[in-house]
Amino acid sequence: MLCCAAMKLRFAPALLLAVACAGSPAPAPAPAPTPSPTPEPPPGPTATGSGNCTGPAPGPGFECVQDCGPPVAQASDPPPGYSWLSAADAKSRKSFGCPICLPGGTLIDTPDGPRAVSELRRGDRIDTFDRSGKRITGHVLVAGSTRVSGRHLTVRLTLADGRTVSASPGHPAVDGRRVGSLGVGDPLAGSHVTRIETVPLSGDRTYDVLPSGPTGAYVADGVVLGSSFAR
């Protein structure tokens, strides 16, 4: 009996330890490592109102700018769309507004003979006029162009002596009147207007120059006009 009691006492701690271990909760598994965030791709070219233009910007510095629309808008016309413009074209649009210039093939009088307005550069010689109307030699202070989006119409004026000239409706005559505001019978460049037509622009740019001198006037296709760069 004593022997049995001793054996019970000897194994009692081990039995208690086993019961205690069996009742202990299993340790919680270690948390899974948090995945590193995927780096954002580098941003592409940004632009003002970029959500209005189709597709991404063609390159750095391009801006999404609203088109000019037709020169004479009707109430039923949809609003002009948007196009990507290079930094230079966007700056020109902000500075000078929508195209109010000349088709690229318009011939400008210079001391070296007529030259297309699209070929003239700053510093080139050009015919201009003083305040008395005398023709003098000047040089080009500004030569620029504006990109035209969509369909752009120019006004073609025919004069009684047969001369014709085309320009954007907002282009100034030498006295400040706008080409688009002239009517049949109105005086212009020593003659008068006999016919007015609207003609789609050939090409995607209009051009203009600013001569040196007091008037900013020059001869375009034989007709004296003002410059849209004159202020």
PDB file of C-alpha atoms in Angstrom:
ATOM      1  CA  MET A   1       0.000   0.000   0.000  1.00  0.00           C
ATOM      2  CA  LEU A   2       2.848   2.397   0.906  1.00  0.00           C
ATOM      3  CA  CYS A   3       4.597   1.503  -2.346  1.00  0.00           C
ATOM      4  CA  CYS A   4       1.516   2.323  -4.379  1.00  0.00           C
ATOM      5  CA  ALA A   5       1.026   5.620  -2.528  1.00  0.00           C
ATOM      6  CA  ALA A   6       4.634   6.608  -3.229  1.00  0.00           C
ATOM      7  CA  MET A   7       4.222   5.894  -6.957  1.00  0.00           C
ATOM      8  CA  LYS A   8       1.053   8.030  -7.032  1.00  0.00           C
ATOM      9  CA  LEU A   9       2.926  10.907  -5.365  1.00  0.00           C
ATOM     10  CA  ARG A  10       5.909  10.494  -7.786  1.00  0.00           C
ATOM     11  CA  PHE A  11       3.797  10.758 -10.952  1.00  0.00           C
ATOM     12  CA  ALA A  12       1.359  13.411  -9.703  1.00  0.00           C
ATOM     13  CA  PRO A  13       3.533  16.439 -10.713  1.00  0.00           C
ATOM     14  CA  ALA A  14       4.086  14.995 -14.174  1.00  0.00           C
ATOM     15  CA  LEU A  15       0.342  14.394 -14.582  1.00  0.00           C
ATOM     16  CA  LEU A  16      -0.456  17.944 -13.475  1.00  0.00           C
ATOM     17  CA  LEU A  17       2.160  19.350 -15.873  1.00  0.00           C
ATOM     18  CA  ALA A  18       0.685  17.378 -18.759  1.00  0.00           C
ATOM     19  CA  VAL A  19      -2.822  18.591 -17.973  1.00  0.00           C
ATOM     20  CA  ALA A  20      -1.594  22.165 -17.677  1.00  0.00           C
ATOM     21  CA  CYS A  21       0.201  22.020 -21.047  1.00  0.00           C
ATOM     22  CA  ALA A  22      -2.772  20.397 -22.744  1.00  0.00           C
ATOM     23  CA  GLY A  23      -4.998  23.259 -21.564  1.00  0.00           C
ATOM     24  CA  SER A  24      -2.679  26.092 -22.749  1.00  0.00           C
ATOM     25  CA  PRO A  25      -3.733  27.865 -26.021  1.00  0.00           C
ATOM     26  CA  ALA A  26      -1.492  27.451 -29.048  1.00  0.00           C
ATOM     27  CA  PRO A  27       0.707  30.450 -29.769  1.00  0.00           C
ATOM     28  CA  ALA A  28      -0.730  32.879 -32.417  1.00  0.00           C
ATOM     29  CA  PRO A  29       0.910  32.618 -35.829  1.00  0.00           C
ATOM     30  CA  ALA A  30       3.271  35.429 -36.771  1.00  0.00           C
ATOM     31  CA  PRO A  31       1.581  38.125 -38.929  1.00  0.00           C
ATOM     32  CA  ALA A  32       2.252  37.896 -42.629  1.00  0.00           C
ATOM     33  CA  PRO A  33       4.632  40.553 -43.899  1.00  0.00           C
ATOM     34  CA  THR A  34       2.912  43.607 -45.328  1.00  0.00           C
ATOM     35  CA  PRO A  35       3.559  43.800 -49.104  1.00  0.00           C
ATOM     36  CA  SER A  36       5.459  46.852 -50.249  1.00  0.00           C
ATOM     37  CA  PRO A  37       3.259  49.309 -52.156  1.00  0.00           C
ATOM     38  CA  THR A  38       3.670  49.238 -55.898  1.00  0.00           C
ATOM     39  CA  PRO A  39       5.421  52.458 -56.951  1.00  0.00           C
ATOM     40  CA  GLU A  40       3.294  54.849 -58.977  1.00  0.00           C
ATOM     41  CA  PRO A  41       4.344  55.205 -62.614  1.00  0.00           C
ATOM     42  CA  PRO A  42       6.041  58.498 -63.436  1.00  0.00           C
ATOM     43  CA  PRO A  43       3.519  61.125 -64.474  1.00  0.00           C
ATOM     44  CA  GLY A  44       3.220  61.892 -68.165  1.00  0.00           C
ATOM     45  CA  PRO A  45       2.991  65.360 -69.664  1.00  0.00           C
ATOM     46  CA  THR A  46       0.374  67.457 -67.963  1.00  0.00           C
ATOM     47  CA  ALA A  47      -1.738  70.242 -69.342  1.00  0.00           C
ATOM     48  CA  THR A  48      -4.504  72.609 -68.459  1.00  0.00           C
ATOM     49  CA  GLY A  49      -7.870  70.951 -68.996  1.00  0.00           C
ATOM     50  CA  SER A  50      -6.173  67.762 -70.162  1.00  0.00           C
ATOM     51  CA  GLY A  51      -9.381  65.777 -69.579  1.00  0.00           C
ATOM     52  CA  ASN A  52     -10.952  67.535 -72.557  1.00  0.00           C
ATOM     53  CA  CYS A  53      -8.365  66.391 -75.112  1.00  0.00           C
ATOM     54  CA  THR A  54      -8.271  62.999 -76.797  1.00  0.00           C
ATOM     55  CA  GLY A  55      -5.383  60.769 -75.759  1.00  0.00           C
ATOM     56  CA  PRO A  56      -2.226  61.727 -73.869  1.00  0.00           C
ATOM     57  CA  ALA A  57      -0.219  64.848 -74.540  1.00  0.00           C
ATOM     58  CA  PRO A  58       2.112  64.401 -77.540  1.00  0.00           C
ATOM     59  CA  GLY A  59       5.081  65.521 -75.464  1.00  0.00           C
ATOM     60  CA  PRO A  60       6.295  67.558 -72.491  1.00  0.00           C
ATOM     61  CA  GLY A  61       4.936  71.067 -72.244  1.00  0.00           C
ATOM     62  CA  PHE A  62       1.873  70.504 -74.414  1.00  0.00           C
ATOM     63  CA  GLU A  63      -1.348  72.127 -73.218  1.00  0.00           C
ATOM     64  CA  CYS A  64      -4.949  71.189 -73.867  1.00  0.00           C
ATOM     65  CA  VAL A  65      -6.539  74.335 -75.303  1.00  0.00           C
ATOM     66  CA  GLN A  66     -10.048  74.954 -76.585  1.00  0.00           C
ATOM     67  CA  ASP A  67     -10.290  75.378 -80.351  1.00  0.00           C
ATOM     68  CA  CYS A  68     -11.360  78.686 -81.812  1.00  0.00           C
ATOM     69  CA  GLY A  69     -14.363  77.392 -83.699  1.00  0.00           C
ATOM     70  CA  PRO A  70     -15.784  79.081 -86.783  1.00  0.00           C
ATOM     71  CA  PRO A  71     -15.053  82.795 -87.280  1.00  0.00           C
ATOM     72  CA  VAL A  72     -18.780  83.552 -87.319  1.00  0.00           C
ATOM     73  CA  ALA A  73     -20.615  81.402 -84.783  1.00  0.00           C
ATOM     74  CA  GLN A  74     -24.298  80.596 -84.967  1.00  0.00           C
ATOM     75  CA  ALA A  75     -26.509  79.956 -81.936  1.00  0.00           C
ATOM     76  CA  SER A  76     -26.952  76.341 -83.014  1.00  0.00           C
ATOM     77  CA  ASP A  77     -23.225  75.658 -83.379  1.00  0.00           C
ATOM     78  CA  PRO A  78     -21.764  73.189 -80.853  1.00  0.00           C
ATOM     79  CA  PRO A  79     -19.034  74.551 -78.602  1.00  0.00           C
ATOM     80  CA  PRO A  80     -15.518  74.214 -80.027  1.00  0.00           C
ATOM     81  CA  GLY A  81     -13.569  71.110 -79.058  1.00  0.00           C
ATOM     82  CA  TYR A  82     -10.089  70.893 -77.569  1.00  0.00           C
ATOM     83  CA  SER A  83      -6.678  70.148 -79.058  1.00  0.00           C
ATOM     84  CA  TRP A  84      -3.152  69.655 -77.778  1.00  0.00           C
ATOM     85  CA  LEU A  85      -0.950  72.686 -78.505  1.00  0.00           C
ATOM     86  CA  SER A  86       2.807  72.926 -78.091  1.00  0.00           C
ATOM     87  CA  ALA A  87       4.095  75.359 -75.475  1.00  0.00           C
ATOM     88  CA  ALA A  88       4.912  77.920 -78.187  1.00  0.00           C
ATOM     89  CA  ASP A  89       1.486  77.659 -79.840  1.00  0.00           C
ATOM     90  CA  ALA A  90      -0.299  77.790 -76.481  1.00  0.00           C
ATOM     91  CA  LYS A  91       1.656  80.930 -75.557  1.00  0.00           C
ATOM     92  CA  SER A  92       0.724  82.514 -78.887  1.00  0.00           C
ATOM     93  CA  ARG A  93      -2.960  81.670 -78.356  1.00  0.00           C
ATOM     94  CA  LYS A  94      -2.909  83.197 -74.872  1.00  0.00           C
ATOM     95  CA  SER A  95      -1.111  86.325 -76.091  1.00  0.00           C
ATOM     96  CA  PHE A  96      -2.933  86.974 -79.345  1.00  0.00           C
ATOM     97  CA  GLY A  97      -6.141  84.948 -79.143  1.00  0.00           C
ATOM     98  CA  CYS A  98      -7.613  82.968 -82.002  1.00  0.00           C
ATOM     99  CA  PRO A  99      -6.151  83.227 -85.487  1.00  0.00           C
ATOM    100  CA  ILE A 100      -6.549  86.700 -86.985  1.00  0.00           C
ATOM    101  CA  CYS A 101      -3.846  86.368 -89.559  1.00  0.00           C
ATOM    102  CA  LEU A 102      -3.085  85.440 -93.170  1.00  0.00           C
ATOM    103  CA  PRO A 103      -2.809  82.232 -95.189  1.00  0.00           C
ATOM    104  CA  GLY A 104       0.801  81.136 -95.475  1.00  0.00           C
ATOM    105  CA  GLY A 105       0.979  81.791 -99.225  1.00  0.00           C
ATOM    106  CA  THR A 106       0.016  85.479 -98.978  1.00  0.00           C
ATOM    107  CA  LEU A 107       2.678  87.569-100.746  1.00  0.00           C
ATOM    108  CA  ILE A 108       4.169  90.441 -98.754  1.00  0.00           C
ATOM    109  CA  ASP A 109       5.955  93.334-100.483  1.00  0.00           C
ATOM    110  CA  THR A 110       9.629  93.661 -99.568  1.00  0.00           C
ATOM    111  CA  PRO A 111      12.518  95.634-101.090  1.00  0.00           C
ATOM    112  CA  ASP A 112      13.718  92.286-102.474  1.00  0.00           C
ATOM    113  CA  GLY A 113      10.398  91.460-104.160  1.00  0.00           C
ATOM    114  CA  PRO A 114       7.229  89.741-102.932  1.00  0.00           C
ATOM    115  CA  ARG A 115       7.750  86.964-100.371  1.00  0.00           C
ATOM    116  CA  ALA A 116       5.319  84.508 -98.814  1.00  0.00           C
ATOM    117  CA  VAL A 117       4.392  85.587 -95.297  1.00  0.00           C
ATOM    118  CA  SER A 118       5.256  82.087 -94.036  1.00  0.00           C
ATOM    119  CA  GLU A 119       8.887  82.608 -95.155  1.00  0.00           C
ATOM    120  CA  LEU A 120       9.509  85.914 -93.406  1.00  0.00           C
ATOM    121  CA  ARG A 121      11.663  85.946 -90.307  1.00  0.00           C
ATOM    122  CA  ARG A 122      12.582  88.499 -87.680  1.00  0.00           C
ATOM    123  CA  GLY A 123      15.093  90.979 -89.098  1.00  0.00           C
ATOM    124  CA  ASP A 124      14.063  90.515 -92.742  1.00  0.00           C
ATOM    125  CA  ARG A 125      13.492  93.656 -94.784  1.00  0.00           C
ATOM    126  CA  ILE A 126       9.896  94.580 -95.507  1.00  0.00           C
ATOM    127  CA  ASP A 127       7.971  97.450 -97.100  1.00  0.00           C
ATOM    128  CA  THR A 128       5.956  99.539 -94.662  1.00  0.00           C
ATOM    129  CA  PHE A 129       4.601 103.084 -94.388  1.00  0.00           C
ATOM    130  CA  ASP A 130       5.224 106.188 -92.357  1.00  0.00           C
ATOM    131  CA  ARG A 131       2.396 108.258 -90.860  1.00  0.00           C
ATOM    132  CA  SER A 132       2.031 110.321 -94.024  1.00  0.00           C
ATOM    133  CA  GLY A 133       1.430 107.172 -96.082  1.00  0.00           C
ATOM    134  CA  LYS A 134       4.843 107.190 -97.755  1.00  0.00           C
ATOM    135  CA  ARG A 135       6.259 103.734 -98.468  1.00  0.00           C
ATOM    136  CA  ILE A 136       9.491 103.119 -96.560  1.00  0.00           C
ATOM    137  CA  THR A 137      11.795 100.187 -95.878  1.00  0.00           C
ATOM    138  CA  GLY A 138      11.518  98.593 -92.470  1.00  0.00           C
ATOM    139  CA  HIS A 139      12.427  95.272 -90.939  1.00  0.00           C
ATOM    140  CA  VAL A 140      10.361  92.518 -89.388  1.00  0.00           C
ATOM    141  CA  LEU A 141      10.079  92.925 -85.622  1.00  0.00           C
ATOM    142  CA  VAL A 142       7.800  89.932 -85.054  1.00  0.00           C
ATOM    143  CA  ALA A 143       7.094  86.947 -87.307  1.00  0.00           C
ATOM    144  CA  GLY A 144       4.684  84.384 -85.927  1.00  0.00           C
ATOM    145  CA  SER A 145       2.079  81.800 -86.736  1.00  0.00           C
ATOM    146  CA  THR A 146      -0.930  80.271 -85.020  1.00  0.00           C
ATOM    147  CA  ARG A 147      -2.015  76.672 -85.369  1.00  0.00           C
ATOM    148  CA  VAL A 148      -5.605  76.311 -86.532  1.00  0.00           C
ATOM    149  CA  SER A 149      -7.678  73.405 -85.199  1.00  0.00           C
ATOM    150  CA  GLY A 150     -10.572  72.176 -87.247  1.00  0.00           C
ATOM    151  CA  ARG A 151     -12.079  74.088 -90.140  1.00  0.00           C
ATOM    152  CA  HIS A 152     -11.035  77.734 -90.321  1.00  0.00           C
ATOM    153  CA  LEU A 153     -12.649  80.100 -92.821  1.00  0.00           C
ATOM    154  CA  THR A 154     -10.975  83.177 -94.239  1.00  0.00           C
ATOM    155  CA  VAL A 155     -12.617  86.183 -95.884  1.00  0.00           C
ATOM    156  CA  ARG A 156     -11.560  86.821 -99.475  1.00  0.00           C
ATOM    157  CA  LEU A 157     -12.117  90.372-100.647  1.00  0.00           C
ATOM    158  CA  THR A 158     -12.169  91.365-104.312  1.00  0.00           C
ATOM    159  CA  LEU A 159     -11.628  95.048-105.106  1.00  0.00           C
ATOM    160  CA  ALA A 160     -12.926  97.049-108.032  1.00  0.00           C
ATOM    161  CA  ASP A 161      -9.456  97.186-109.616  1.00  0.00           C
ATOM    162  CA  GLY A 162      -9.131  93.372-109.559  1.00  0.00           C
ATOM    163  CA  ARG A 163      -6.930  92.928-106.503  1.00  0.00           C
ATOM    164  CA  THR A 164      -7.891  90.152-104.088  1.00  0.00           C
ATOM    165  CA  VAL A 165      -6.714  89.414-100.549  1.00  0.00           C
ATOM    166  CA  SER A 166      -7.682  86.764 -97.993  1.00  0.00           C
ATOM    167  CA  ALA A 167      -7.407  87.038 -94.227  1.00  0.00           C
ATOM    168  CA  SER A 168      -9.054  85.840 -91.037  1.00  0.00           C
ATOM    169  CA  PRO A 169     -12.222  87.848 -90.296  1.00  0.00           C
ATOM    170  CA  GLY A 170     -10.581  89.518 -87.302  1.00  0.00           C
ATOM    171  CA  HIS A 171      -7.517  90.726 -89.199  1.00  0.00           C
ATOM    172  CA  PRO A 172      -7.192  94.528 -89.185  1.00  0.00           C
ATOM    173  CA  ALA A 173      -7.195  96.801 -92.201  1.00  0.00           C
ATOM    174  CA  VAL A 174      -4.699  99.637 -92.011  1.00  0.00           C
ATOM    175  CA  ASP A 175      -7.326 101.943 -90.442  1.00  0.00           C
ATOM    176  CA  GLY A 176      -8.295  99.409 -87.748  1.00  0.00           C
ATOM    177  CA  ARG A 177     -11.480  98.056 -89.344  1.00  0.00           C
ATOM    178  CA  ARG A 178     -11.726  94.276 -89.296  1.00  0.00           C
ATOM    179  CA  VAL A 179     -11.698  92.422 -92.600  1.00  0.00           C
ATOM    180  CA  GLY A 180     -14.803  90.497 -91.587  1.00  0.00           C
ATOM    181  CA  SER A 181     -16.724  93.714 -90.924  1.00  0.00           C
ATOM    182  CA  LEU A 182     -16.276  95.129 -94.440  1.00  0.00           C
ATOM    183  CA  GLY A 183     -19.176  95.152 -96.871  1.00  0.00           C
ATOM    184  CA  VAL A 184     -19.569  95.525-100.611  1.00  0.00           C
ATOM    185  CA  GLY A 185     -18.893  99.132-101.560  1.00  0.00           C
ATOM    186  CA  ASP A 186     -16.658  99.876 -98.565  1.00  0.00           C
ATOM    187  CA  PRO A 187     -13.410 101.668 -99.426  1.00  0.00           C
ATOM    188  CA  LEU A 188     -10.170  99.736 -99.049  1.00  0.00           C
ATOM    189  CA  ALA A 189      -6.592 100.444-100.168  1.00  0.00           C
ATOM    190  CA  GLY A 190      -7.486 103.128-102.692  1.00  0.00           C
ATOM    191  CA  SER A 191     -10.344 101.109-104.192  1.00  0.00           C
ATOM    192  CA  HIS A 192     -13.574  99.593-102.906  1.00  0.00           C
ATOM    193  CA  VAL A 193     -14.889  96.105-102.180  1.00  0.00           C
ATOM    194  CA  THR A 194     -16.967  94.517-104.943  1.00  0.00           C
ATOM    195  CA  ARG A 195     -17.169  90.912-103.734  1.00  0.00           C
ATOM    196  CA  ILE A 196     -16.856  89.055-100.434  1.00  0.00           C
ATOM    197  CA  GLU A 197     -16.416  85.283-100.106  1.00  0.00           C
ATOM    198  CA  THR A 198     -15.625  82.885 -97.287  1.00  0.00           C
ATOM    199  CA  VAL A 199     -12.903  80.411 -98.207  1.00  0.00           C
ATOM    200  CA  PRO A 200     -11.550  77.476 -96.144  1.00  0.00           C
ATOM    201  CA  LEU A 201      -7.969  78.023 -95.028  1.00  0.00           C
ATOM    202  CA  SER A 202      -5.428  75.966 -96.946  1.00  0.00           C
ATOM    203  CA  GLY A 203      -3.074  74.457 -94.363  1.00  0.00           C
ATOM    204  CA  ASP A 204      -3.225  74.328 -90.587  1.00  0.00           C
ATOM    205  CA  ARG A 205      -1.609  77.661 -89.693  1.00  0.00           C
ATOM    206  CA  THR A 206      -2.147  81.363 -90.161  1.00  0.00           C
ATOM    207  CA  TYR A 207       0.778  83.801 -90.270  1.00  0.00           C
ATOM    208  CA  ASP A 208       1.477  87.438 -89.580  1.00  0.00           C
ATOM    209  CA  VAL A 209       4.352  89.875 -89.207  1.00  0.00           C
ATOM    210  CA  LEU A 210       4.931  93.218 -87.530  1.00  0.00           C
ATOM    211  CA  PRO A 211       7.101  95.703 -89.433  1.00  0.00           C
ATOM    212  CA  SER A 212       9.168  98.339 -87.719  1.00  0.00           C
ATOM    213  CA  GLY A 213       8.006 101.922 -88.026  1.00  0.00           C
ATOM    214  CA  PRO A 214       5.086 103.957 -86.714  1.00  0.00           C
ATOM    215  CA  THR A 215       2.165 102.273 -88.497  1.00  0.00           C
ATOM    216  CA  GLY A 216       2.767  98.503 -88.503  1.00  0.00           C
ATOM    217  CA  ALA A 217       1.256  98.431 -92.010  1.00  0.00           C
ATOM    218  CA  TYR A 218       2.410  96.250 -94.892  1.00  0.00           C
ATOM    219  CA  VAL A 219       1.247  95.204 -98.355  1.00  0.00           C
ATOM    220  CA  ALA A 220      -0.388  91.758 -98.620  1.00  0.00           C
ATOM    221  CA  ASP A 221      -1.257  90.545-102.118  1.00  0.00           C
ATOM    222  CA  GLY A 222      -1.190  94.167-103.255  1.00  0.00           C
ATOM    223  CA  VAL A 223      -3.505  95.449-100.501  1.00  0.00           C
ATOM    224  CA  VAL A 224      -2.324  97.521 -97.560  1.00  0.00           C
ATOM    225  CA  LEU A 225      -3.269  95.876 -94.258  1.00  0.00           C
ATOM    226  CA  GLY A 226      -2.462  96.346 -90.591  1.00  0.00           C
ATOM    227  CA  SER A 227      -0.718  93.805 -88.383  1.00  0.00           C
ATOM    228  CA  SER A 228      -2.498  91.700 -85.778  1.00  0.00           C
ATOM    229  CA  PHE A 229       0.638  92.062 -83.628  1.00  0.00           C
ATOM    230  CA  ALA A 230       0.272  95.863 -83.447  1.00  0.00           C
ATOM    231  CA  ARG A 231      -0.999  97.067 -80.100  1.00  0.00           C
TER     232      ARG A 231
END
